[in-house]
Amino acid sequence: QVHVVESGGGLVQPGGSLRLSCSVSGTDFSVNFMGWYRQAPGNQRELVAGIRSGGTTNYADSVKGRFTISRDNAKNTVYLQMNSLKPEDTAVYYCQTEISLRAYVYSYWGQGTQVTVSS
């Protein structure tokens, strides 16, 4: 069984920074993709940033230049460094991973961590 644990959310003032962490644990799997999504009340969940196993990254236009996704392959951990935070970044942030396990592909989600940007 694979499970995902997130940390790093909190309350920050506009212009501040936070770093989110997401660790994936389990056995007999390989990671294809790890990414961060966010969802504000009344809104759809949207992809914020993602990184594939080969290192390719992608970002939502709204966070380009401010957020950076990185990965520690040895620890199966992904990070989201969020700088120059804005009130519109306020949302629950979810870590998602796509893994391959015994010739099958699965998607797993973390429990979500709240990020609030407010003065």
C-alpha atoms as an extended CHARMM CRD file, in Angstrom:
* protein
*
       119  EXT
         1         1  GLN       CA              0.0000000000        0.0000000000        0.0000000000  PROA      1               0.0000000000
         2         2  VAL       CA              1.1820000000        3.4770000000       -0.9130000000  PROA      2               0.0000000000
         3         3  HSD       CA              0.3830000000        6.5040000000        1.1940000000  PROA      3               0.0000000000
         4         4  VAL       CA              1.1350000000       10.1780000000        0.9060000000  PROA      4               0.0000000000
         5         5  VAL       CA              1.9430000000       12.5760000000        3.7480000000  PROA      5               0.0000000000
         6         6  GLU       CA              2.0110000000       16.3560000000        3.3680000000  PROA      6               0.0000000000
         7         7  SER       CA              3.2970000000       19.1320000000        5.5930000000  PROA      7               0.0000000000
         8         8  GLY       CA              4.2570000000       22.7910000000        5.5130000000  PROA      8               0.0000000000
         9         9  GLY       CA              1.0040000000       24.6830000000        5.1910000000  PROA      9               0.0000000000
        10        10  GLY       CA              0.0770000000       27.5990000000        7.3750000000  PROA      10              0.0000000000
        11        11  LEU       CA             -0.7570000000       31.2710000000        7.5930000000  PROA      11              0.0000000000
        12        12  VAL       CA              1.5220000000       33.7770000000        5.9020000000  PROA      12              0.0000000000
        13        13  GLN       CA              1.3070000000       37.4600000000        5.0130000000  PROA      13              0.0000000000
        14        14  PRO       CA              1.2560000000       38.6240000000        1.3950000000  PROA      14              0.0000000000
        15        15  GLY       CA              4.7640000000       38.5810000000       -0.0260000000  PROA      15              0.0000000000
        16        16  GLY       CA              5.8550000000       35.8390000000        2.3230000000  PROA      16              0.0000000000
        17        17  SER       CA              7.0550000000       32.3250000000        1.6230000000  PROA      17              0.0000000000
        18        18  LEU       CA              6.1860000000       28.7600000000        2.5190000000  PROA      18              0.0000000000
        19        19  ARG       CA              7.6240000000       25.4020000000        1.5940000000  PROA      19              0.0000000000
        20        20  LEU       CA              5.3720000000       22.3910000000        1.2690000000  PROA      20              0.0000000000
        21        21  SER       CA              6.6840000000       18.8510000000        1.5360000000  PROA      21              0.0000000000
        22        22  CYS       CA              5.1600000000       15.5990000000        0.3600000000  PROA      22              0.0000000000
        23        23  SER       CA              6.5550000000       12.1430000000        1.0430000000  PROA      23              0.0000000000
        24        24  VAL       CA              5.4030000000        8.9340000000       -0.6070000000  PROA      24              0.0000000000
        25        25  SER       CA              5.9680000000        5.6090000000        1.1110000000  PROA      25              0.0000000000
        26        26  GLY       CA              5.4050000000        2.0060000000        0.1450000000  PROA      26              0.0000000000
        27        27  THR       CA              7.1110000000       -0.8900000000       -1.5780000000  PROA      27              0.0000000000
        28        28  ASP       CA              7.5100000000       -2.3280000000       -5.0530000000  PROA      28              0.0000000000
        29        29  PHE       CA              6.5270000000        0.8160000000       -6.8900000000  PROA      29              0.0000000000
        30        30  SER       CA              8.1170000000        3.4220000000       -9.0970000000  PROA      30              0.0000000000
        31        31  VAL       CA              7.0440000000        7.0380000000       -9.3200000000  PROA      31              0.0000000000
        32        32  ASN       CA              5.9960000000        8.4280000000      -12.6730000000  PROA      32              0.0000000000
        33        33  PHE       CA              4.7850000000       11.8380000000      -11.5330000000  PROA      33              0.0000000000
        34        34  MET       CA              4.4660000000       13.9530000000       -8.4250000000  PROA      34              0.0000000000
        35        35  GLY       CA              2.6090000000       17.2000000000       -8.3000000000  PROA      35              0.0000000000
        36        36  TRP       CA              0.7370000000       19.7830000000       -6.3210000000  PROA      36              0.0000000000
        37        37  TYR       CA             -2.8770000000       20.7550000000       -6.8360000000  PROA      37              0.0000000000
        38        38  ARG       CA             -4.9290000000       23.3310000000       -4.9910000000  PROA      38              0.0000000000
        39        39  GLN       CA             -8.5940000000       23.9130000000       -4.3760000000  PROA      39              0.0000000000
        40        40  ALA       CA            -10.2770000000       26.9690000000       -2.9220000000  PROA      40              0.0000000000
        41        41  PRO       CA            -13.8710000000       26.8550000000       -1.6290000000  PROA      41              0.0000000000
        42        42  GLY       CA            -16.3100000000       26.7460000000       -4.5270000000  PROA      42              0.0000000000
        43        43  ASN       CA            -13.5640000000       26.1920000000       -7.0850000000  PROA      43              0.0000000000
        44        44  GLN       CA            -12.3400000000       23.2030000000       -9.0050000000  PROA      44              0.0000000000
        45        45  ARG       CA             -9.0910000000       21.5560000000       -8.1040000000  PROA      45              0.0000000000
        46        46  GLU       CA             -6.3010000000       22.8150000000      -10.3420000000  PROA      46              0.0000000000
        47        47  LEU       CA             -2.7670000000       21.7320000000      -11.0540000000  PROA      47              0.0000000000
        48        48  VAL       CA             -0.2270000000       24.1290000000       -9.5780000000  PROA      48              0.0000000000
        49        49  ALA       CA              3.0450000000       22.3920000000      -10.3860000000  PROA      49              0.0000000000
        50        50  GLY       CA              4.2080000000       18.9560000000      -11.3930000000  PROA      50              0.0000000000
        51        51  ILE       CA              7.4150000000       17.0620000000      -11.9780000000  PROA      51              0.0000000000
        52        52  ARG       CA              7.8860000000       13.8450000000      -13.8890000000  PROA      52              0.0000000000
        53        53  SER       CA             10.3990000000       11.1130000000      -13.1590000000  PROA      53              0.0000000000
        54        54  GLY       CA             12.7610000000       12.4530000000      -15.7930000000  PROA      54              0.0000000000
        55        55  GLY       CA             12.7490000000       15.9020000000      -14.2180000000  PROA      55              0.0000000000
        56        56  THR       CA             10.3840000000       17.7090000000      -16.5560000000  PROA      56              0.0000000000
        57        57  THR       CA              8.3630000000       20.3470000000      -14.7170000000  PROA      57              0.0000000000
        58        58  ASN       CA              5.2620000000       22.3380000000      -15.4690000000  PROA      58              0.0000000000
        59        59  TYR       CA              3.5180000000       25.1880000000      -13.6800000000  PROA      59              0.0000000000
        60        60  ALA       CA              0.2350000000       26.9730000000      -13.7510000000  PROA      60              0.0000000000
        61        61  ASP       CA              0.5800000000       30.3840000000      -15.3670000000  PROA      61              0.0000000000
        62        62  SER       CA             -0.5380000000       32.0580000000      -12.1510000000  PROA      62              0.0000000000
        63        63  VAL       CA              2.4720000000       30.7670000000      -10.1960000000  PROA      63              0.0000000000
        64        64  LYS       CA              5.2670000000       30.8530000000      -12.7640000000  PROA      64              0.0000000000
        65        65  GLY       CA              8.2580000000       32.7330000000      -11.4570000000  PROA      65              0.0000000000
        66        66  ARG       CA              7.0460000000       32.4840000000       -7.8620000000  PROA      66              0.0000000000
        67        67  PHE       CA              6.7550000000       28.7590000000       -7.1360000000  PROA      67              0.0000000000
        68        68  THR       CA              9.3750000000       26.0740000000       -7.6420000000  PROA      68              0.0000000000
        69        69  ILE       CA              8.8010000000       22.3330000000       -7.5140000000  PROA      69              0.0000000000
        70        70  SER       CA             11.6730000000       19.9930000000       -6.7360000000  PROA      70              0.0000000000
        71        71  ARG       CA             12.1520000000       16.3500000000       -5.9050000000  PROA      71              0.0000000000
        72        72  ASP       CA             14.4210000000       14.2130000000       -3.7620000000  PROA      72              0.0000000000
        73        73  ASN       CA             14.3350000000       10.8600000000       -5.5160000000  PROA      73              0.0000000000
        74        74  ALA       CA             16.1560000000        9.0270000000       -2.7290000000  PROA      74              0.0000000000
        75        75  LYS       CA             13.4560000000       10.0380000000       -0.2580000000  PROA      75              0.0000000000
        76        76  ASN       CA             10.4940000000        9.9220000000       -2.6560000000  PROA      76              0.0000000000
        77        77  THR       CA              9.7430000000       13.4440000000       -1.5340000000  PROA      77              0.0000000000
        78        78  VAL       CA              8.5740000000       16.4480000000       -3.5010000000  PROA      78              0.0000000000
        79        79  TYR       CA              8.7450000000       20.0610000000       -2.3730000000  PROA      79              0.0000000000
        80        80  LEU       CA              6.9130000000       23.1770000000       -3.4110000000  PROA      80              0.0000000000
        81        81  GLN       CA              8.7370000000       26.3900000000       -2.5920000000  PROA      81              0.0000000000
        82        82  MET       CA              6.2170000000       29.2210000000       -2.6820000000  PROA      82              0.0000000000
        83        83  ASN       CA              7.5450000000       32.7690000000       -2.7530000000  PROA      83              0.0000000000
        84        84  SER       CA              5.8600000000       36.1450000000       -3.1620000000  PROA      84              0.0000000000
        85        85  LEU       CA              2.5980000000       34.6790000000       -1.9650000000  PROA      85              0.0000000000
        86        86  LYS       CA             -0.6420000000       36.4450000000       -2.8000000000  PROA      86              0.0000000000
        87        87  PRO       CA             -4.0850000000       36.2540000000       -1.1750000000  PROA      87              0.0000000000
        88        88  GLU       CA             -5.3660000000       34.4620000000       -4.2720000000  PROA      88              0.0000000000
        89        89  ASP       CA             -2.9640000000       31.6180000000       -3.4920000000  PROA      89              0.0000000000
        90        90  THR       CA             -5.1230000000       30.7630000000       -0.4840000000  PROA      90              0.0000000000
        91        91  ALA       CA             -6.3790000000       27.2030000000       -0.8810000000  PROA      91              0.0000000000
        92        92  VAL       CA             -6.0080000000       23.6620000000        0.2980000000  PROA      92              0.0000000000
        93        93  TYR       CA             -2.9630000000       22.2040000000       -1.4100000000  PROA      93              0.0000000000
        94        94  TYR       CA             -2.9550000000       18.5240000000       -2.2870000000  PROA      94              0.0000000000
        95        95  CYS       CA             -0.0300000000       16.3520000000       -3.2200000000  PROA      95              0.0000000000
        96        96  GLN       CA             -0.7100000000       13.8030000000       -5.9350000000  PROA      96              0.0000000000
        97        97  THR       CA              1.4640000000       11.0330000000       -7.2490000000  PROA      97              0.0000000000
        98        98  GLU       CA              1.1340000000        8.6280000000      -10.1270000000  PROA      98              0.0000000000
        99        99  ILE       CA              2.9700000000        5.3780000000       -9.5510000000  PROA      99              0.0000000000
       100       100  SER       CA              3.5270000000        2.1150000000      -11.3730000000  PROA      100             0.0000000000
       101       101  LEU       CA              3.0200000000       -1.0450000000       -9.3530000000  PROA      101             0.0000000000
       102       102  ARG       CA              3.2840000000       -4.5080000000      -10.8760000000  PROA      102             0.0000000000
       103       103  ALA       CA              2.4360000000       -3.3300000000      -14.3980000000  PROA      103             0.0000000000
       104       104  TYR       CA             -0.4830000000       -1.1650000000      -13.2470000000  PROA      104             0.0000000000
       105       105  VAL       CA             -0.7300000000        2.5800000000      -12.8710000000  PROA      105             0.0000000000
       106       106  TYR       CA             -2.3100000000        4.1640000000       -9.7970000000  PROA      106             0.0000000000
       107       107  SER       CA             -2.9610000000        7.6400000000       -8.5110000000  PROA      107             0.0000000000
       108       108  TYR       CA             -2.6810000000        8.5790000000       -4.8290000000  PROA      108             0.0000000000
       109       109  TRP       CA             -3.5620000000       11.7890000000       -3.0380000000  PROA      109             0.0000000000
       110       110  GLY       CA             -2.4280000000       13.3630000000        0.1730000000  PROA      110             0.0000000000
       111       111  GLN       CA             -4.8710000000       14.6370000000        2.7680000000  PROA      111             0.0000000000
       112       112  GLY       CA             -4.3500000000       18.2900000000        1.8730000000  PROA      112             0.0000000000
       113       113  THR       CA             -2.6640000000       21.1240000000        3.7190000000  PROA      113             0.0000000000
       114       114  GLN       CA             -4.1710000000       24.5780000000        4.1880000000  PROA      114             0.0000000000
       115       115  VAL       CA             -2.3150000000       27.6150000000        2.8890000000  PROA      115             0.0000000000
       116       116  THR       CA             -3.7550000000       30.9710000000        3.8970000000  PROA      116             0.0000000000
       117       117  VAL       CA             -2.2680000000       34.2350000000        2.6510000000  PROA      117             0.0000000000
       118       118  SER       CA             -3.6890000000       37.1790000000        4.5510000000  PROA      118             0.0000000000
       119       119  SER       CA             -2.6490000000       40.3600000000        6.2960000000  PROA      119             0.0000000000
